[in-house]
Amino acid sequence: MANSIMASSKPLISLSSSTQPTRVNLPKSIKLPQIPKPISSSSSSSLSSKALSFSSATVKSLALIAALAPPSMAEAMEKAQLFDFNLTLPIIVVEFLFLMFALDKVYYSPLGNFMDKRDGEIKEKLASVKDTSAEVKELDEQAAAVMRAARAEIAAALNKMKKETQVEVEEQLAVGRKKVEAELQEALASLEKQKEETIKALDSQIAALSEDIVKKVLPS
Amino acid sequence: MNILSCSINTLIKEGLYEISGVEVGQHFYWQIGGFQVHAQVLITSWVVIAILLGSAALSVRNPQTIPTGGQNFFEFVLEFIRDVSQTQIGEEYGPWVPFIGTLFLFIFVSNWSGALLPWKIIQLPQGELAAPTNDINTTVALALLTSVAYFYAGLSKKGLGYFSKYIQPTPILLPINILEDFTKPLSLSFRLFGNILADELVVVVLVSLVPLVVPIPVMFLGLFTSGIQALIFATLAAAYIGESMEGHH
């Protein structure tokens, strides 16, 4: 393989497609004497017969030639060209350009546009979803405001009611107190009266008693 | 001793050559108007083109909003190609997607067809069917197209001002900058050609030596390398295009 790669004697880059193929002429220049295969293979492969291969000069030279150009390779090498530029190159260019435009028509453009459109739609939908969320927030705030207002109203009503009841209670309390006081006064007054009466009665009795005492003490 | 080794060497070469039947640099020639073409390359490239167009047309024929099966796969591939182009070229990658994508797909399917399709069943009078990318004509064609593409990209973006990049950052680098225009296609084409040819040769030789089990890891390695080479070719082409389009100050 290494041989074949090296043996392709064409210059690496010759873009001019030459009409006549340049043959590799290394194998042709060395014409091999046709040796019967069994002999050559046995002489080279059987390592045990060292003496034979070393002694015979003919085998030596044959082996040397064979090393330079193996016979079966030689025929194959005639057309073997690794760097063989010809009309294939422009044809591939044309084919590639055709493939590019065809794929653009059936694949890149349609599918790309489709994907872009879908992306746009999804983004739009997402954006609209975001908008509704703002709406929801607004409604939420409204609800909160309504709740706050209701709470404030209730609290006000409660306060008012509390005040009213308090006033009423105080009034009743005052009335009760007055009544109690009046009764107390009355009771006190009657008590005083009784006291005075009792004192008066006592006074009269005291006079009689003192007369009695005086009568008793002072024998008349 | 020298003679011995020589003759053993010959035997091995001869034997190997005959056993494995590796046909390096053998071509099946057609004559077209006095010019010669490598028929095996053209035949396999037609098959590759047919596979690509057929599968793409079949899967993308009626795109669904929720993709399934083939459409899903092709959408993934398109996303991948767009991603590669965008990374290398930048924001103006849109018009270059077909070129980069076709480079990638053509090379990828070619390489894998060489490894997966049983081409050897079809006998040719001379040479053998193999991946189109193991012929130097194909790789050089693709590399030259890449060169044309990045020149076109630069010239259409910046007009004649494109050539000012040759004397930047200093005019001393002029020869090296000019040389780059030759080394780019050369390295692109030879990298692909060498990798694919070597890969196929290694597999063939291993199969001829040990027909069972042993070549399988090498075959998988070959598939891997083939994919990587397609990606490298497409990425480098995109990088060259992006480089020639980017602004200089």
PDB file of N, CA and C in Angstrom, chain A residues 1 3-4 13 17 19 21 37 44 47 54 60 63 66-67 70 72-73 76 79-89 91-93 95-100 102-104 106-108 111-112 114-116 118, chain B residues 1 3 7 10 13-14 17-18 24-25 27 29 34-38 42 45-46 49 53 60 63-65 67 71 74-75 77-79 82 98-99 101-103 105-106 136-137 140-142 145 186 190 193:
ATOM      1  N   MET A   1       0.828  -1.192   0.000  1.00  0.00           N
ATOM      2  CA  MET A   1       0.000   0.000   0.000  1.00  0.00           C
ATOM      3  C   MET A   1       0.865   1.244   0.000  1.00  0.00           C
ATOM      4  N   ASN A   3       3.772   1.406  -1.034  1.00  0.00           N
ATOM      5  CA  ASN A   3       4.352   1.448  -2.366  1.00  0.00           C
ATOM      6  C   ASN A   3       3.426   2.129  -3.339  1.00  0.00           C
ATOM      7  N   SER A   4       2.215   1.714  -3.315  1.00  0.00           N
ATOM      8  CA  SER A   4       1.266   2.208  -4.307  1.00  0.00           C
ATOM      9  C   SER A   4       1.038   3.702  -4.126  1.00  0.00           C
ATOM     10  N   ILE A  13      -1.110  18.434  -7.280  1.00  0.00           N
ATOM     11  CA  ILE A  13      -2.232  19.242  -7.744  1.00  0.00           C
ATOM     12  C   ILE A  13      -2.027  19.589  -9.214  1.00  0.00           C
ATOM     13  N   SER A  17      -7.633  18.580 -16.336  1.00  0.00           N
ATOM     14  CA  SER A  17      -7.975  17.182 -16.541  1.00  0.00           C
ATOM     15  C   SER A  17      -7.335  16.695 -17.843  1.00  0.00           C
ATOM     16  N   THR A  19      -6.363  14.463 -20.853  1.00  0.00           N
ATOM     17  CA  THR A  19      -7.166  13.481 -21.577  1.00  0.00           C
ATOM     18  C   THR A  19      -6.538  12.107 -21.507  1.00  0.00           C
ATOM     19  N   PRO A  21      -4.457   9.406 -19.640  1.00  0.00           N
ATOM     20  CA  PRO A  21      -3.994   9.133 -18.273  1.00  0.00           C
ATOM     21  C   PRO A  21      -2.487   8.854 -18.253  1.00  0.00           C
ATOM     22  N   LYS A  37       6.361 -19.654  -9.727  1.00  0.00           N
ATOM     23  CA  LYS A  37       6.002 -19.215  -8.375  1.00  0.00           C
ATOM     24  C   LYS A  37       6.432 -20.154  -7.261  1.00  0.00           C
ATOM     25  N   SER A  44      11.885 -18.328  -0.424  1.00  0.00           N
ATOM     26  CA  SER A  44      11.838 -17.201   0.504  1.00  0.00           C
ATOM     27  C   SER A  44      11.098 -17.547   1.781  1.00  0.00           C
ATOM     28  N   LEU A  47      12.289 -20.748   5.916  1.00  0.00           N
ATOM     29  CA  LEU A  47      13.423 -20.115   6.575  1.00  0.00           C
ATOM     30  C   LEU A  47      14.503 -21.131   6.939  1.00  0.00           C
ATOM     31  N   PHE A  54      21.331 -18.257   0.781  1.00  0.00           N
ATOM     32  CA  PHE A  54      22.567 -17.481   0.876  1.00  0.00           C
ATOM     33  C   PHE A  54      23.567 -17.872  -0.185  1.00  0.00           C
ATOM     34  N   LYS A  60      19.578 -14.703  -4.930  1.00  0.00           N
ATOM     35  CA  LYS A  60      19.861 -13.422  -4.313  1.00  0.00           C
ATOM     36  C   LYS A  60      19.381 -12.265  -5.206  1.00  0.00           C
ATOM     37  N   ALA A  63      15.622 -12.164  -5.641  1.00  0.00           N
ATOM     38  CA  ALA A  63      14.915 -11.648  -4.476  1.00  0.00           C
ATOM     39  C   ALA A  63      15.006 -10.128  -4.433  1.00  0.00           C
ATOM     40  N   ALA A  66      12.700  -8.787  -6.963  1.00  0.00           N
ATOM     41  CA  ALA A  66      11.326  -9.004  -6.511  1.00  0.00           C
ATOM     42  C   ALA A  66      10.949  -7.997  -5.429  1.00  0.00           C
ATOM     43  N   ALA A  67      11.937  -7.658  -4.603  1.00  0.00           N
ATOM     44  CA  ALA A  67      11.667  -6.692  -3.551  1.00  0.00           C
ATOM     45  C   ALA A  67      11.336  -5.337  -4.150  1.00  0.00           C
ATOM     46  N   PRO A  70       7.146  -6.290  -6.909  1.00  0.00           N
ATOM     47  CA  PRO A  70       6.455  -7.575  -6.888  1.00  0.00           C
ATOM     48  C   PRO A  70       5.623  -7.727  -8.164  1.00  0.00           C
ATOM     49  N   SER A  72       2.849  -9.242  -9.121  1.00  0.00           N
ATOM     50  CA  SER A  72       1.404  -9.043  -9.186  1.00  0.00           C
ATOM     51  C   SER A  72       1.053  -7.578  -8.947  1.00  0.00           C
ATOM     52  N   MET A  73       1.879  -6.911  -8.121  1.00  0.00           N
ATOM     53  CA  MET A  73       1.682  -5.489  -7.908  1.00  0.00           C
ATOM     54  C   MET A  73       1.907  -4.734  -9.213  1.00  0.00           C
ATOM     55  N   ALA A  76      -1.043  -4.435 -11.384  1.00  0.00           N
ATOM     56  CA  ALA A  76      -2.089  -3.613 -10.771  1.00  0.00           C
ATOM     57  C   ALA A  76      -1.686  -2.145 -10.759  1.00  0.00           C
ATOM     58  N   LYS A  79      -2.473   1.016 -13.587  1.00  0.00           N
ATOM     59  CA  LYS A  79      -3.541   2.022 -13.603  1.00  0.00           C
ATOM     60  C   LYS A  79      -3.761   2.683 -12.250  1.00  0.00           C
ATOM     61  N   ALA A  80      -3.017   2.208 -11.236  1.00  0.00           N
ATOM     62  CA  ALA A  80      -3.290   2.705  -9.896  1.00  0.00           C
ATOM     63  C   ALA A  80      -2.815   4.137  -9.740  1.00  0.00           C
ATOM     64  N   GLN A  81      -3.762   5.016  -9.565  1.00  0.00           N
ATOM     65  CA  GLN A  81      -3.405   6.410  -9.385  1.00  0.00           C
ATOM     66  C   GLN A  81      -4.243   6.988  -8.266  1.00  0.00           C
ATOM     67  N   LEU A  82      -3.541   7.444  -7.250  1.00  0.00           N
ATOM     68  CA  LEU A  82      -4.239   7.969  -6.097  1.00  0.00           C
ATOM     69  C   LEU A  82      -4.646   9.423  -6.337  1.00  0.00           C
ATOM     70  N   PHE A  83      -3.718  10.179  -6.901  1.00  0.00           N
ATOM     71  CA  PHE A  83      -3.979  11.602  -7.124  1.00  0.00           C
ATOM     72  C   PHE A  83      -4.260  11.830  -8.595  1.00  0.00           C
ATOM     73  N   ASP A  84      -5.408  11.335  -8.999  1.00  0.00           N
ATOM     74  CA  ASP A  84      -5.734  11.346 -10.414  1.00  0.00           C
ATOM     75  C   ASP A  84      -6.884  12.326 -10.624  1.00  0.00           C
ATOM     76  N   PHE A  85      -6.514  13.543 -10.999  1.00  0.00           N
ATOM     77  CA  PHE A  85      -7.560  14.549 -11.202  1.00  0.00           C
ATOM     78  C   PHE A  85      -8.072  14.477 -12.628  1.00  0.00           C
ATOM     79  N   ASN A  86      -9.371  14.472 -12.771  1.00  0.00           N
ATOM     80  CA  ASN A  86      -9.936  14.513 -14.116  1.00  0.00           C
ATOM     81  C   ASN A  86     -11.321  15.135 -14.077  1.00  0.00           C
ATOM     82  N   LEU A  87     -12.142  14.822 -15.019  1.00  0.00           N
ATOM     83  CA  LEU A  87     -13.447  15.474 -15.145  1.00  0.00           C
ATOM     84  C   LEU A  87     -14.349  15.183 -13.947  1.00  0.00           C
ATOM     85  N   THR A  88     -13.984  14.187 -13.120  1.00  0.00           N
ATOM     86  CA  THR A  88     -14.814  13.877 -11.951  1.00  0.00           C
ATOM     87  C   THR A  88     -14.990  15.100 -11.066  1.00  0.00           C
ATOM     88  N   LEU A  89     -13.903  15.885 -10.961  1.00  0.00           N
ATOM     89  CA  LEU A  89     -13.920  17.026 -10.040  1.00  0.00           C
ATOM     90  C   LEU A  89     -15.011  18.035 -10.411  1.00  0.00           C
ATOM     91  N   ILE A  91     -17.553  17.586 -12.222  1.00  0.00           N
ATOM     92  CA  ILE A  91     -18.873  16.944 -12.133  1.00  0.00           C
ATOM     93  C   ILE A  91     -19.355  16.922 -10.697  1.00  0.00           C
ATOM     94  N   ILE A  92     -18.425  16.628  -9.770  1.00  0.00           N
ATOM     95  CA  ILE A  92     -18.807  16.626  -8.347  1.00  0.00           C
ATOM     96  C   ILE A  92     -19.224  18.027  -7.912  1.00  0.00           C
ATOM     97  N   VAL A  93     -18.500  19.040  -8.412  1.00  0.00           N
ATOM     98  CA  VAL A  93     -18.871  20.418  -8.074  1.00  0.00           C
ATOM     99  C   VAL A  93     -20.309  20.688  -8.507  1.00  0.00           C
ATOM    100  N   GLU A  95     -22.637  18.510  -9.143  1.00  0.00           N
ATOM    101  CA  GLU A  95     -23.563  17.686  -8.360  1.00  0.00           C
ATOM    102  C   GLU A  95     -23.814  18.297  -6.992  1.00  0.00           C
ATOM    103  N   PHE A  96     -22.727  18.808  -6.402  1.00  0.00           N
ATOM    104  CA  PHE A  96     -22.873  19.403  -5.072  1.00  0.00           C
ATOM    105  C   PHE A  96     -23.783  20.622  -5.127  1.00  0.00           C
ATOM    106  N   LEU A  97     -23.538  21.481  -6.138  1.00  0.00           N
ATOM    107  CA  LEU A  97     -24.371  22.681  -6.248  1.00  0.00           C
ATOM    108  C   LEU A  97     -25.831  22.293  -6.464  1.00  0.00           C
ATOM    109  N   PHE A  98     -26.038  21.275  -7.314  1.00  0.00           N
ATOM    110  CA  PHE A  98     -27.403  20.793  -7.537  1.00  0.00           C
ATOM    111  C   PHE A  98     -28.017  20.324  -6.227  1.00  0.00           C
ATOM    112  N   LEU A  99     -27.231  19.534  -5.473  1.00  0.00           N
ATOM    113  CA  LEU A  99     -27.745  19.011  -4.197  1.00  0.00           C
ATOM    114  C   LEU A  99     -28.079  20.153  -3.248  1.00  0.00           C
ATOM    115  N   MET A 100     -27.204  21.196  -3.276  1.00  0.00           N
ATOM    116  CA  MET A 100     -27.416  22.326  -2.378  1.00  0.00           C
ATOM    117  C   MET A 100     -28.744  23.010  -2.699  1.00  0.00           C
ATOM    118  N   ALA A 102     -31.269  21.811  -4.435  1.00  0.00           N
ATOM    119  CA  ALA A 102     -32.407  20.907  -4.273  1.00  0.00           C
ATOM    120  C   ALA A 102     -32.763  20.772  -2.794  1.00  0.00           C
ATOM    121  N   LEU A 103     -31.739  20.593  -1.948  1.00  0.00           N
ATOM    122  CA  LEU A 103     -32.012  20.461  -0.515  1.00  0.00           C
ATOM    123  C   LEU A 103     -32.601  21.753   0.041  1.00  0.00           C
ATOM    124  N   ASP A 104     -32.114  22.885  -0.506  1.00  0.00           N
ATOM    125  CA  ASP A 104     -32.669  24.158  -0.048  1.00  0.00           C
ATOM    126  C   ASP A 104     -34.152  24.232  -0.390  1.00  0.00           C
ATOM    127  N   VAL A 106     -36.251  21.590  -0.901  1.00  0.00           N
ATOM    128  CA  VAL A 106     -37.133  20.619  -0.237  1.00  0.00           C
ATOM    129  C   VAL A 106     -36.940  20.568   1.270  1.00  0.00           C
ATOM    130  N   TYR A 107     -35.812  21.092   1.760  1.00  0.00           N
ATOM    131  CA  TYR A 107     -35.523  20.857   3.170  1.00  0.00           C
ATOM    132  C   TYR A 107     -35.292  22.165   3.931  1.00  0.00           C
ATOM    133  N   TYR A 108     -34.172  22.833   3.657  1.00  0.00           N
ATOM    134  CA  TYR A 108     -33.784  23.954   4.523  1.00  0.00           C
ATOM    135  C   TYR A 108     -34.855  25.040   4.561  1.00  0.00           C
ATOM    136  N   LEU A 111     -38.678  23.717   5.805  1.00  0.00           N
ATOM    137  CA  LEU A 111     -38.692  23.322   7.214  1.00  0.00           C
ATOM    138  C   LEU A 111     -38.235  24.479   8.100  1.00  0.00           C
ATOM    139  N   GLY A 112     -37.230  25.237   7.616  1.00  0.00           N
ATOM    140  CA  GLY A 112     -36.752  26.382   8.388  1.00  0.00           C
ATOM    141  C   GLY A 112     -37.850  27.407   8.594  1.00  0.00           C
ATOM    142  N   PHE A 114     -41.018  26.899   8.370  1.00  0.00           N
ATOM    143  CA  PHE A 114     -42.050  26.300   9.220  1.00  0.00           C
ATOM    144  C   PHE A 114     -41.662  26.418  10.692  1.00  0.00           C
ATOM    145  N   MET A 115     -40.391  26.079  10.976  1.00  0.00           N
ATOM    146  CA  MET A 115     -39.935  26.124  12.367  1.00  0.00           C
ATOM    147  C   MET A 115     -39.969  27.553  12.906  1.00  0.00           C
ATOM    148  N   ASP A 116     -39.530  28.505  12.055  1.00  0.00           N
ATOM    149  CA  ASP A 116     -39.532  29.899  12.504  1.00  0.00           C
ATOM    150  C   ASP A 116     -40.948  30.369  12.806  1.00  0.00           C
ATOM    151  N   ARG A 118     -43.495  28.520  13.625  1.00  0.00           N
ATOM    152  CA  ARG A 118     -43.989  27.882  14.847  1.00  0.00           C
ATOM    153  C   ARG A 118     -43.390  28.568  16.072  1.00  0.00           C
TER     154      ARG A 118
ATOM    155  N   MET B   1      20.998 -11.567   5.597  1.00  0.00           N
ATOM    156  CA  MET B   1      19.891 -11.161   6.450  1.00  0.00           C
ATOM    157  C   MET B   1      19.027 -10.136   5.723  1.00  0.00           C
ATOM    158  N   ILE B   3      18.719  -9.670   2.568  1.00  0.00           N
ATOM    159  CA  ILE B   3      17.982 -10.304   1.476  1.00  0.00           C
ATOM    160  C   ILE B   3      16.757 -11.022   2.019  1.00  0.00           C
ATOM    161  N   SER B   7      12.929 -10.372   1.058  1.00  0.00           N
ATOM    162  CA  SER B   7      12.032 -11.319   0.407  1.00  0.00           C
ATOM    163  C   SER B   7      10.792 -11.587   1.264  1.00  0.00           C
ATOM    164  N   THR B  10       8.538  -8.785   0.725  1.00  0.00           N
ATOM    165  CA  THR B  10       7.839  -8.950  -0.546  1.00  0.00           C
ATOM    166  C   THR B  10       6.683  -9.915  -0.402  1.00  0.00           C
ATOM    167  N   LYS B  13       3.855  -8.403   1.475  1.00  0.00           N
ATOM    168  CA  LYS B  13       3.139  -7.429   0.654  1.00  0.00           C
ATOM    169  C   LYS B  13       2.288  -8.130  -0.392  1.00  0.00           C
ATOM    170  N   GLU B  14       2.949  -9.058  -1.047  1.00  0.00           N
ATOM    171  CA  GLU B  14       2.268  -9.766  -2.123  1.00  0.00           C
ATOM    172  C   GLU B  14       1.066 -10.532  -1.575  1.00  0.00           C
ATOM    173  N   TYR B  17      -1.633  -8.337  -0.290  1.00  0.00           N
ATOM    174  CA  TYR B  17      -2.288  -7.701  -1.421  1.00  0.00           C
ATOM    175  C   TYR B  17      -3.272  -8.658  -2.069  1.00  0.00           C
ATOM    176  N   GLU B  18      -2.826  -9.901  -2.206  1.00  0.00           N
ATOM    177  CA  GLU B  18      -3.700 -10.853  -2.873  1.00  0.00           C
ATOM    178  C   GLU B  18      -4.877 -11.263  -1.993  1.00  0.00           C
ATOM    179  N   VAL B  24      -6.033   0.067  -4.118  1.00  0.00           N
ATOM    180  CA  VAL B  24      -5.767   1.467  -3.857  1.00  0.00           C
ATOM    181  C   VAL B  24      -5.506   2.176  -5.179  1.00  0.00           C
ATOM    182  N   GLY B  25      -6.216   3.269  -5.350  1.00  0.00           N
ATOM    183  CA  GLY B  25      -5.971   4.062  -6.544  1.00  0.00           C
ATOM    184  C   GLY B  25      -6.437   3.400  -7.817  1.00  0.00           C
ATOM    185  N   HIS B  27      -9.322   2.777 -10.447  1.00  0.00           N
ATOM    186  CA  HIS B  27     -10.554   3.470 -10.796  1.00  0.00           C
ATOM    187  C   HIS B  27     -11.255   2.774 -11.942  1.00  0.00           C
ATOM    188  N   TYR B  29     -13.072   3.578 -15.070  1.00  0.00           N
ATOM    189  CA  TYR B  29     -13.122   4.779 -15.907  1.00  0.00           C
ATOM    190  C   TYR B  29     -14.292   4.754 -16.864  1.00  0.00           C
ATOM    191  N   GLY B  34     -14.253  12.413 -24.543  1.00  0.00           N
ATOM    192  CA  GLY B  34     -12.798  12.480 -24.583  1.00  0.00           C
ATOM    193  C   GLY B  34     -12.167  12.705 -23.216  1.00  0.00           C
ATOM    194  N   PHE B  35     -12.994  12.946 -22.195  1.00  0.00           N
ATOM    195  CA  PHE B  35     -12.458  13.076 -20.846  1.00  0.00           C
ATOM    196  C   PHE B  35     -12.759  11.814 -20.059  1.00  0.00           C
ATOM    197  N   GLN B  36     -11.882  11.578 -19.091  1.00  0.00           N
ATOM    198  CA  GLN B  36     -12.114  10.399 -18.262  1.00  0.00           C
ATOM    199  C   GLN B  36     -12.726  10.808 -16.940  1.00  0.00           C
ATOM    200  N   VAL B  37     -13.634   9.983 -16.444  1.00  0.00           N
ATOM    201  CA  VAL B  37     -14.184  10.231 -15.111  1.00  0.00           C
ATOM    202  C   VAL B  37     -14.096   8.940 -14.302  1.00  0.00           C
ATOM    203  N   HIS B  38     -14.105   9.110 -12.985  1.00  0.00           N
ATOM    204  CA  HIS B  38     -14.106   7.951 -12.095  1.00  0.00           C
ATOM    205  C   HIS B  38     -15.551   7.529 -11.871  1.00  0.00           C
ATOM    206  N   LEU B  42     -18.849   8.674  -9.125  1.00  0.00           N
ATOM    207  CA  LEU B  42     -20.109   9.264  -9.574  1.00  0.00           C
ATOM    208  C   LEU B  42     -21.290   8.410  -9.149  1.00  0.00           C
ATOM    209  N   SER B  45     -21.860   8.761  -5.470  1.00  0.00           N
ATOM    210  CA  SER B  45     -22.349  10.098  -5.124  1.00  0.00           C
ATOM    211  C   SER B  45     -23.816  10.235  -5.531  1.00  0.00           C
ATOM    212  N   TRP B  46     -24.213   9.606  -6.641  1.00  0.00           N
ATOM    213  CA  TRP B  46     -25.634   9.660  -7.016  1.00  0.00           C
ATOM    214  C   TRP B  46     -26.481   8.975  -5.957  1.00  0.00           C
ATOM    215  N   ILE B  49     -26.739  11.271  -3.006  1.00  0.00           N
ATOM    216  CA  ILE B  49     -27.649  12.393  -3.280  1.00  0.00           C
ATOM    217  C   ILE B  49     -29.097  11.905  -3.252  1.00  0.00           C
ATOM    218  N   LEU B  53     -31.850  13.475  -0.739  1.00  0.00           N
ATOM    219  CA  LEU B  53     -33.035  14.149  -1.253  1.00  0.00           C
ATOM    220  C   LEU B  53     -34.296  13.357  -0.925  1.00  0.00           C
ATOM    221  N   VAL B  60     -40.148  15.835   5.204  1.00  0.00           N
ATOM    222  CA  VAL B  60     -40.523  17.240   5.372  1.00  0.00           C
ATOM    223  C   VAL B  60     -41.723  17.572   4.489  1.00  0.00           C
ATOM    224  N   PRO B  63     -45.131  19.123   6.998  1.00  0.00           N
ATOM    225  CA  PRO B  63     -44.688  19.364   8.386  1.00  0.00           C
ATOM    226  C   PRO B  63     -45.848  19.546   9.348  1.00  0.00           C
ATOM    227  N   GLN B  64     -45.735  18.911  10.507  1.00  0.00           N
ATOM    228  CA  GLN B  64     -46.755  19.010  11.554  1.00  0.00           C
ATOM    229  C   GLN B  64     -46.267  19.952  12.645  1.00  0.00           C
ATOM    230  N   THR B  65     -47.225  20.531  13.352  1.00  0.00           N
ATOM    231  CA  THR B  65     -46.835  21.443  14.425  1.00  0.00           C
ATOM    232  C   THR B  65     -46.096  20.701  15.523  1.00  0.00           C
ATOM    233  N   PRO B  67     -43.835  17.749  15.879  1.00  0.00           N
ATOM    234  CA  PRO B  67     -43.109  16.853  14.976  1.00  0.00           C
ATOM    235  C   PRO B  67     -43.005  15.440  15.524  1.00  0.00           C
ATOM    236  N   GLN B  71     -39.635  13.860  10.734  1.00  0.00           N
ATOM    237  CA  GLN B  71     -39.619  15.327  10.793  1.00  0.00           C
ATOM    238  C   GLN B  71     -38.834  15.807  12.008  1.00  0.00           C
ATOM    239  N   PHE B  74     -35.169  15.497  11.211  1.00  0.00           N
ATOM    240  CA  PHE B  74     -34.676  16.512  10.288  1.00  0.00           C
ATOM    241  C   PHE B  74     -34.688  17.898  10.922  1.00  0.00           C
ATOM    242  N   GLU B  75     -35.642  18.135  11.805  1.00  0.00           N
ATOM    243  CA  GLU B  75     -35.624  19.410  12.530  1.00  0.00           C
ATOM    244  C   GLU B  75     -34.399  19.499  13.426  1.00  0.00           C
ATOM    245  N   VAL B  77     -31.546  17.997  12.909  1.00  0.00           N
ATOM    246  CA  VAL B  77     -30.377  18.208  12.045  1.00  0.00           C
ATOM    247  C   VAL B  77     -30.298  19.676  11.624  1.00  0.00           C
ATOM    248  N   LEU B  78     -31.446  20.240  11.252  1.00  0.00           N
ATOM    249  CA  LEU B  78     -31.450  21.637  10.805  1.00  0.00           C
ATOM    250  C   LEU B  78     -31.037  22.567  11.943  1.00  0.00           C
ATOM    251  N   GLU B  79     -31.540  22.282  13.141  1.00  0.00           N
ATOM    252  CA  GLU B  79     -31.151  23.083  14.305  1.00  0.00           C
ATOM    253  C   GLU B  79     -29.644  23.012  14.505  1.00  0.00           C
ATOM    254  N   ARG B  82     -27.852  24.994  11.829  1.00  0.00           N
ATOM    255  CA  ARG B  82     -27.994  26.423  12.097  1.00  0.00           C
ATOM    256  C   ARG B  82     -27.104  26.844  13.252  1.00  0.00           C
ATOM    257  N   PRO B  98     -27.705  26.738   3.741  1.00  0.00           N
ATOM    258  CA  PRO B  98     -27.720  25.658   2.738  1.00  0.00           C
ATOM    259  C   PRO B  98     -26.327  25.148   2.393  1.00  0.00           C
ATOM    260  N   PHE B  99     -25.375  26.052   2.251  1.00  0.00           N
ATOM    261  CA  PHE B  99     -24.022  25.614   1.876  1.00  0.00           C
ATOM    262  C   PHE B  99     -23.390  24.759   2.967  1.00  0.00           C
ATOM    263  N   GLY B 101     -24.840  23.322   5.496  1.00  0.00           N
ATOM    264  CA  GLY B 101     -25.627  22.123   5.742  1.00  0.00           C
ATOM    265  C   GLY B 101     -25.388  21.053   4.693  1.00  0.00           C
ATOM    266  N   THR B 102     -25.325  21.464   3.433  1.00  0.00           N
ATOM    267  CA  THR B 102     -25.110  20.480   2.383  1.00  0.00           C
ATOM    268  C   THR B 102     -23.712  19.887   2.474  1.00  0.00           C
ATOM    269  N   LEU B 103     -22.731  20.735   2.812  1.00  0.00           N
ATOM    270  CA  LEU B 103     -21.375  20.194   3.021  1.00  0.00           C
ATOM    271  C   LEU B 103     -21.418  19.101   4.076  1.00  0.00           C
ATOM    272  N   LEU B 105     -23.973  17.385   5.404  1.00  0.00           N
ATOM    273  CA  LEU B 105     -24.789  16.200   5.119  1.00  0.00           C
ATOM    274  C   LEU B 105     -24.156  15.346   4.029  1.00  0.00           C
ATOM    275  N   PHE B 106     -23.654  15.990   2.975  1.00  0.00           N
ATOM    276  CA  PHE B 106     -23.084  15.218   1.871  1.00  0.00           C
ATOM    277  C   PHE B 106     -21.868  14.421   2.347  1.00  0.00           C
ATOM    278  N   ILE B 136      -9.843  11.734  -4.278  1.00  0.00           N
ATOM    279  CA  ILE B 136      -9.304  13.092  -4.117  1.00  0.00           C
ATOM    280  C   ILE B 136     -10.106  14.115  -4.907  1.00  0.00           C
ATOM    281  N   ASN B 137     -10.734  13.679  -5.992  1.00  0.00           N
ATOM    282  CA  ASN B 137     -11.517  14.624  -6.800  1.00  0.00           C
ATOM    283  C   ASN B 137     -12.654  15.226  -5.990  1.00  0.00           C
ATOM    284  N   VAL B 140     -11.298  17.601  -3.167  1.00  0.00           N
ATOM    285  CA  VAL B 140     -10.779  18.859  -3.719  1.00  0.00           C
ATOM    286  C   VAL B 140     -11.925  19.707  -4.267  1.00  0.00           C
ATOM    287  N   ALA B 141     -12.901  19.057  -4.853  1.00  0.00           N
ATOM    288  CA  ALA B 141     -14.056  19.812  -5.360  1.00  0.00           C
ATOM    289  C   ALA B 141     -14.728  20.559  -4.219  1.00  0.00           C
ATOM    290  N   LEU B 142     -14.961  19.850  -3.108  1.00  0.00           N
ATOM    291  CA  LEU B 142     -15.622  20.491  -1.968  1.00  0.00           C
ATOM    292  C   LEU B 142     -14.761  21.610  -1.385  1.00  0.00           C
ATOM    293  N   LEU B 145     -14.861  24.624  -3.627  1.00  0.00           N
ATOM    294  CA  LEU B 145     -16.145  25.318  -3.441  1.00  0.00           C
ATOM    295  C   LEU B 145     -16.107  26.174  -2.178  1.00  0.00           C
ATOM    296  N   LEU B 186      -6.173  23.136   0.572  1.00  0.00           N
ATOM    297  CA  LEU B 186      -5.286  21.973   0.556  1.00  0.00           C
ATOM    298  C   LEU B 186      -5.482  21.139   1.821  1.00  0.00           C
ATOM    299  N   PHE B 190      -7.173  17.377   1.879  1.00  0.00           N
ATOM    300  CA  PHE B 190      -6.304  16.243   2.217  1.00  0.00           C
ATOM    301  C   PHE B 190      -6.676  15.626   3.549  1.00  0.00           C
ATOM    302  N   PHE B 193      -9.762  13.446   2.684  1.00  0.00           N
ATOM    303  CA  PHE B 193      -9.355  12.342   1.821  1.00  0.00           C
ATOM    304  C   PHE B 193      -8.537  11.317   2.593  1.00  0.00           C
TER     305      PHE B 193
END
